[in-house]
Amino acid sequence: MTERPSARGNPGAAPQDDGDAAPGHAVSGRTAPPSSGGAFAAPGHAAPNHADPPPSTAPATPAAAAAPRWDAPCGRIIGWRDGPVDRATGIRYARAGRFERPTPVAASSAEIHATEPAPACPQPPMPFLDDVVGSNIGALPQDEDCLRVSVTVPANTPPDAGLPVMVWIHGGSYASGAGDAPFYDPRALVSEQRVVVVNVTYRLGLLGFLGDGADIPANLGLLDMIAALRWTRENIAAFGGDPANVTAFGQSAGGDAVAHLMIADGARGLFHRAVIQSAPFGLLAGRARMSELMATTASALARDASLDDIRSMQQRVAKAATRFGLKGQMPFGLQYGHAPLPPESELDRHWREAAPHVEILVGNTTREAALFTARIPPLLRRMNHPRKSRSVERILISPFTQRLYGRGARRFAQRHVRSGGTGARYEFSWGVGRSPIAAAHISELPLLFPGPAWERTPMVEGHTWADVLADGARLRRVWADFARGEPVTSDSRAGLRVFPPDTGRAA
């Protein structure tokens, strides 16, 4: 079910043909950008407000004939040129009915027109994030049929280039966001660092992370991610990516998902490195009773309920979880003891066993909690006061940052290395002293994914856009170096300190 924009604006859906097709390789070319909004829409191209057209059977225009195209095992893919990068957006990687596990799609006999952004999973507004960034999903459509990936490669990359592949798992408390949201545009990362980036869209909230494991499977969104990683392994060589050099990276809930993909059944070997950014390790333990209450609350929802009813119930379920304190601030999430995850009592053993197979870079920003304290007007006023800000820092920001993020990142890194794995820990502190929310939760994202969506947000307050681009280039290089298997080191301009996991000394 696809929805057109509301007052928030949610247009269009990604058209795609499915059928049977032969694999192979093809060369890149040029094309005009897509017509609908989202992370990858070019300026001046408004999102349509009409229903999705059926796949076109008209002869190709000259522009379409010259578009970048790739012959992959999934079928012939036609994308679009965006300056220094080529894009294939909104490619279906699996199908799933409501509350069903994802299943692979057959190769397409028709051309796959990958020129529209992936739709977002249906979700209620998230006022907190919308207040910070303007809109959590931009002008994307909302559609239950959202299991799509978008691939971005350096322009004219030949299929035998063997570039490192980076698979992005977005955050949003497992309840909001989208792979093609305008805040995750990998154009700069891809063009500067010559990597291939795959943005993944997966199911969220009630549709993806609240199954009871009996009538409705739990962890459907995590199963979606595994299906996307499988699609990447099977198809990315056609785009010039190296399927034997895949890095999964994600932030917040996305970082948490990446950490758990390391121990998920069916994910072993699908990626070789992991960047775990600001995972809320302090909220993960002892969630079973909360999940049971949420599932009981949602049990009154009909399986064929409208999307409006699903959004309404999702908000009701989230409200019921608030009695569980801090854990209730991220009510949706992974459930242990349900496929594809082990029981909670066995997590430590599974992460130890996984350590030799995945290299990690794990860390957090130094003032994660500042994003949340700034929501409270009296605290924000104190945060803007040179002297009074110190008490907020000491009593709230620093201790909650460590409790929810920093302590868990240190322990994760230490266990990993002591269990025979390789990796490092980092802290990100860019801009501290220039803004009350400098180095807060999500503050590294404007540097990793710079674009117009970030320019007027408080996350870059106190910096010129030239600063964001220049300092961000240094951070993007570190992330790409890690994906290439090269050593990563501290970079003060990028606000990055890298630590050997056991000692805590800066590298």
Short mmCIF file of N, CA and C in Angstrom, two decimals, residues 107-174:
data_model
loop_
_atom_site.label_atom_id
_atom_site.label_comp_id
_atom_site.label_asym_id
_atom_site.label_seq_id
_atom_site.Cartn_x
_atom_site.Cartn_y
_atom_site.Cartn_z
N ALA A 107 14.91 -12.97 -10.77
CA ALA A 107 15.55 -12.07 -11.72
C ALA A 107 14.51 -11.51 -12.68
N SER A 108 14.70 -10.28 -13.08
CA SER A 108 13.72 -9.60 -13.93
C SER A 108 14.03 -9.82 -15.41
N SER A 109 13.01 -10.19 -16.16
CA SER A 109 13.19 -10.32 -17.61
C SER A 109 13.07 -8.96 -18.30
N ALA A 110 12.43 -8.01 -17.62
CA ALA A 110 12.31 -6.65 -18.14
C ALA A 110 13.39 -5.77 -17.51
N GLU A 111 13.69 -4.68 -18.16
CA GLU A 111 14.65 -3.74 -17.60
C GLU A 111 14.13 -3.17 -16.28
N ILE A 112 15.02 -3.03 -15.31
CA ILE A 112 14.67 -2.46 -14.00
C ILE A 112 15.03 -0.98 -14.04
N HIS A 113 14.04 -0.13 -14.01
CA HIS A 113 14.27 1.32 -14.07
C HIS A 113 14.47 1.83 -12.64
N ALA A 114 15.72 1.97 -12.27
CA ALA A 114 16.09 2.33 -10.90
C ALA A 114 16.36 3.83 -10.83
N THR A 115 15.31 4.61 -10.99
CA THR A 115 15.46 6.06 -11.09
C THR A 115 14.60 6.83 -10.10
N GLU A 116 13.95 6.13 -9.19
CA GLU A 116 13.16 6.78 -8.15
C GLU A 116 13.69 6.36 -6.79
N PRO A 117 13.63 7.23 -5.79
CA PRO A 117 14.11 6.83 -4.47
C PRO A 117 13.23 5.76 -3.86
N ALA A 118 13.83 4.97 -2.97
CA ALA A 118 13.06 3.96 -2.25
C ALA A 118 12.04 4.63 -1.34
N PRO A 119 10.82 4.11 -1.28
CA PRO A 119 9.85 4.68 -0.34
C PRO A 119 10.23 4.34 1.09
N ALA A 120 9.77 5.14 2.03
CA ALA A 120 9.97 4.87 3.45
C ALA A 120 8.91 3.90 3.94
N CYS A 121 9.26 3.10 4.94
CA CYS A 121 8.24 2.30 5.61
C CYS A 121 7.23 3.25 6.26
N PRO A 122 5.93 2.94 6.20
CA PRO A 122 4.94 3.80 6.86
C PRO A 122 5.28 4.02 8.33
N GLN A 123 5.15 5.25 8.78
CA GLN A 123 5.56 5.62 10.13
C GLN A 123 4.81 6.86 10.58
N PRO A 124 4.51 6.96 11.86
CA PRO A 124 3.92 8.21 12.37
C PRO A 124 4.99 9.28 12.44
N PRO A 125 4.60 10.53 12.54
CA PRO A 125 5.60 11.59 12.71
C PRO A 125 6.43 11.34 13.97
N MET A 126 7.68 11.76 13.93
CA MET A 126 8.53 11.73 15.11
C MET A 126 8.92 13.17 15.42
N PRO A 127 8.10 13.89 16.19
CA PRO A 127 8.31 15.33 16.39
C PRO A 127 9.70 15.68 16.87
N PHE A 128 10.28 14.83 17.70
CA PHE A 128 11.61 15.12 18.23
C PHE A 128 12.63 15.30 17.10
N LEU A 129 12.73 14.29 16.22
CA LEU A 129 13.70 14.39 15.13
C LEU A 129 13.27 15.40 14.09
N ASP A 130 11.97 15.49 13.83
CA ASP A 130 11.50 16.47 12.86
C ASP A 130 11.84 17.89 13.31
N ASP A 131 11.77 18.14 14.61
CA ASP A 131 12.12 19.47 15.13
C ASP A 131 13.60 19.78 14.90
N VAL A 132 14.44 18.74 14.96
CA VAL A 132 15.89 18.95 14.84
C VAL A 132 16.29 19.11 13.38
N VAL A 133 15.79 18.24 12.50
CA VAL A 133 16.27 18.21 11.13
C VAL A 133 15.25 18.68 10.10
N GLY A 134 14.06 19.07 10.54
CA GLY A 134 13.07 19.60 9.60
C GLY A 134 12.05 18.56 9.19
N SER A 135 12.50 17.40 8.75
CA SER A 135 11.63 16.27 8.44
C SER A 135 12.49 15.03 8.40
N ASN A 136 12.06 14.00 9.09
CA ASN A 136 12.88 12.81 9.23
C ASN A 136 13.03 12.03 7.93
N ILE A 137 12.07 12.13 7.03
CA ILE A 137 12.16 11.39 5.77
C ILE A 137 12.06 12.29 4.55
N GLY A 138 12.06 13.60 4.75
CA GLY A 138 11.99 14.49 3.61
C GLY A 138 10.70 14.30 2.84
N ALA A 139 10.79 14.28 1.51
CA ALA A 139 9.60 14.20 0.64
C ALA A 139 9.39 12.80 0.09
N LEU A 140 9.82 11.79 0.84
CA LEU A 140 9.68 10.42 0.35
C LEU A 140 8.24 9.93 0.46
N PRO A 141 7.86 8.97 -0.41
CA PRO A 141 6.59 8.28 -0.21
C PRO A 141 6.68 7.37 1.00
N GLN A 142 5.54 6.93 1.48
CA GLN A 142 5.48 5.89 2.50
C GLN A 142 4.73 4.70 1.90
N ASP A 143 5.35 3.52 2.00
CA ASP A 143 4.80 2.36 1.32
C ASP A 143 5.25 1.11 2.07
N GLU A 144 4.31 0.20 2.35
CA GLU A 144 4.70 -1.06 2.97
C GLU A 144 5.63 -1.86 2.07
N ASP A 145 5.51 -1.67 0.78
CA ASP A 145 6.38 -2.36 -0.18
C ASP A 145 7.68 -1.56 -0.29
N CYS A 146 8.47 -1.59 0.79
CA CYS A 146 9.62 -0.68 0.89
C CYS A 146 10.96 -1.40 0.89
N LEU A 147 10.98 -2.68 0.59
CA LEU A 147 12.24 -3.43 0.68
C LEU A 147 13.08 -3.14 -0.56
N ARG A 148 13.79 -2.04 -0.50
CA ARG A 148 14.56 -1.54 -1.64
C ARG A 148 15.97 -1.13 -1.21
N VAL A 149 16.88 -1.19 -2.15
CA VAL A 149 18.22 -0.65 -1.95
C VAL A 149 18.49 0.39 -3.03
N SER A 150 19.37 1.33 -2.71
CA SER A 150 19.85 2.30 -3.70
C SER A 150 21.36 2.22 -3.72
N VAL A 151 21.93 2.12 -4.91
CA VAL A 151 23.36 1.93 -5.09
C VAL A 151 23.95 3.18 -5.71
N THR A 152 25.04 3.69 -5.14
CA THR A 152 25.74 4.86 -5.66
C THR A 152 27.19 4.47 -5.92
N VAL A 153 27.67 4.75 -7.14
CA VAL A 153 29.04 4.39 -7.52
C VAL A 153 29.70 5.59 -8.19
N PRO A 154 31.04 5.67 -8.16
CA PRO A 154 31.70 6.72 -8.94
C PRO A 154 31.30 6.62 -10.41
N ALA A 155 31.09 7.75 -11.05
CA ALA A 155 30.65 7.75 -12.45
C ALA A 155 31.60 6.94 -13.31
N ASN A 156 31.02 6.17 -14.23
CA ASN A 156 31.76 5.38 -15.21
C ASN A 156 32.62 4.29 -14.58
N THR A 157 32.24 3.79 -13.43
CA THR A 157 32.98 2.69 -12.81
C THR A 157 32.80 1.42 -13.64
N PRO A 158 33.88 0.78 -14.07
CA PRO A 158 33.74 -0.46 -14.82
C PRO A 158 33.38 -1.61 -13.88
N PRO A 159 32.75 -2.65 -14.39
CA PRO A 159 32.33 -3.74 -13.52
C PRO A 159 33.46 -4.51 -12.87
N ASP A 160 34.68 -4.38 -13.41
CA ASP A 160 35.81 -5.11 -12.82
C ASP A 160 36.63 -4.24 -11.88
N ALA A 161 36.07 -3.11 -11.40
CA ALA A 161 36.85 -2.16 -10.59
C ALA A 161 37.19 -2.72 -9.21
N GLY A 162 36.36 -3.58 -8.65
CA GLY A 162 36.64 -4.18 -7.35
C GLY A 162 36.71 -3.17 -6.22
N LEU A 163 35.80 -2.19 -6.23
CA LEU A 163 35.83 -1.15 -5.19
C LEU A 163 35.26 -1.66 -3.87
N PRO A 164 35.72 -1.09 -2.74
CA PRO A 164 35.12 -1.45 -1.46
C PRO A 164 33.64 -1.08 -1.44
N VAL A 165 32.85 -1.88 -0.76
CA VAL A 165 31.41 -1.69 -0.68
C VAL A 165 31.04 -1.32 0.76
N MET A 166 30.22 -0.28 0.92
CA MET A 166 29.76 0.15 2.23
C MET A 166 28.24 0.14 2.24
N VAL A 167 27.65 -0.66 3.11
CA VAL A 167 26.20 -0.82 3.19
C VAL A 167 25.69 -0.02 4.38
N TRP A 168 24.85 1.00 4.11
CA TRP A 168 24.38 1.91 5.16
C TRP A 168 23.05 1.44 5.73
N ILE A 169 23.02 1.28 7.08
CA ILE A 169 21.80 0.95 7.81
C ILE A 169 21.40 2.19 8.61
N HIS A 170 20.29 2.80 8.27
CA HIS A 170 19.91 4.06 8.91
C HIS A 170 19.39 3.84 10.32
N GLY A 171 19.43 4.89 11.13
CA GLY A 171 18.88 4.86 12.47
C GLY A 171 17.47 5.42 12.52
N GLY A 172 17.01 5.71 13.75
CA GLY A 172 15.67 6.22 13.95
C GLY A 172 14.87 5.40 14.95
N SER A 173 15.58 4.82 15.94
CA SER A 173 14.92 4.06 17.01
C SER A 173 14.10 2.89 16.49
N TYR A 174 14.46 2.34 15.36
CA TYR A 174 13.73 1.22 14.75
C TYR A 174 12.27 1.58 14.47
#
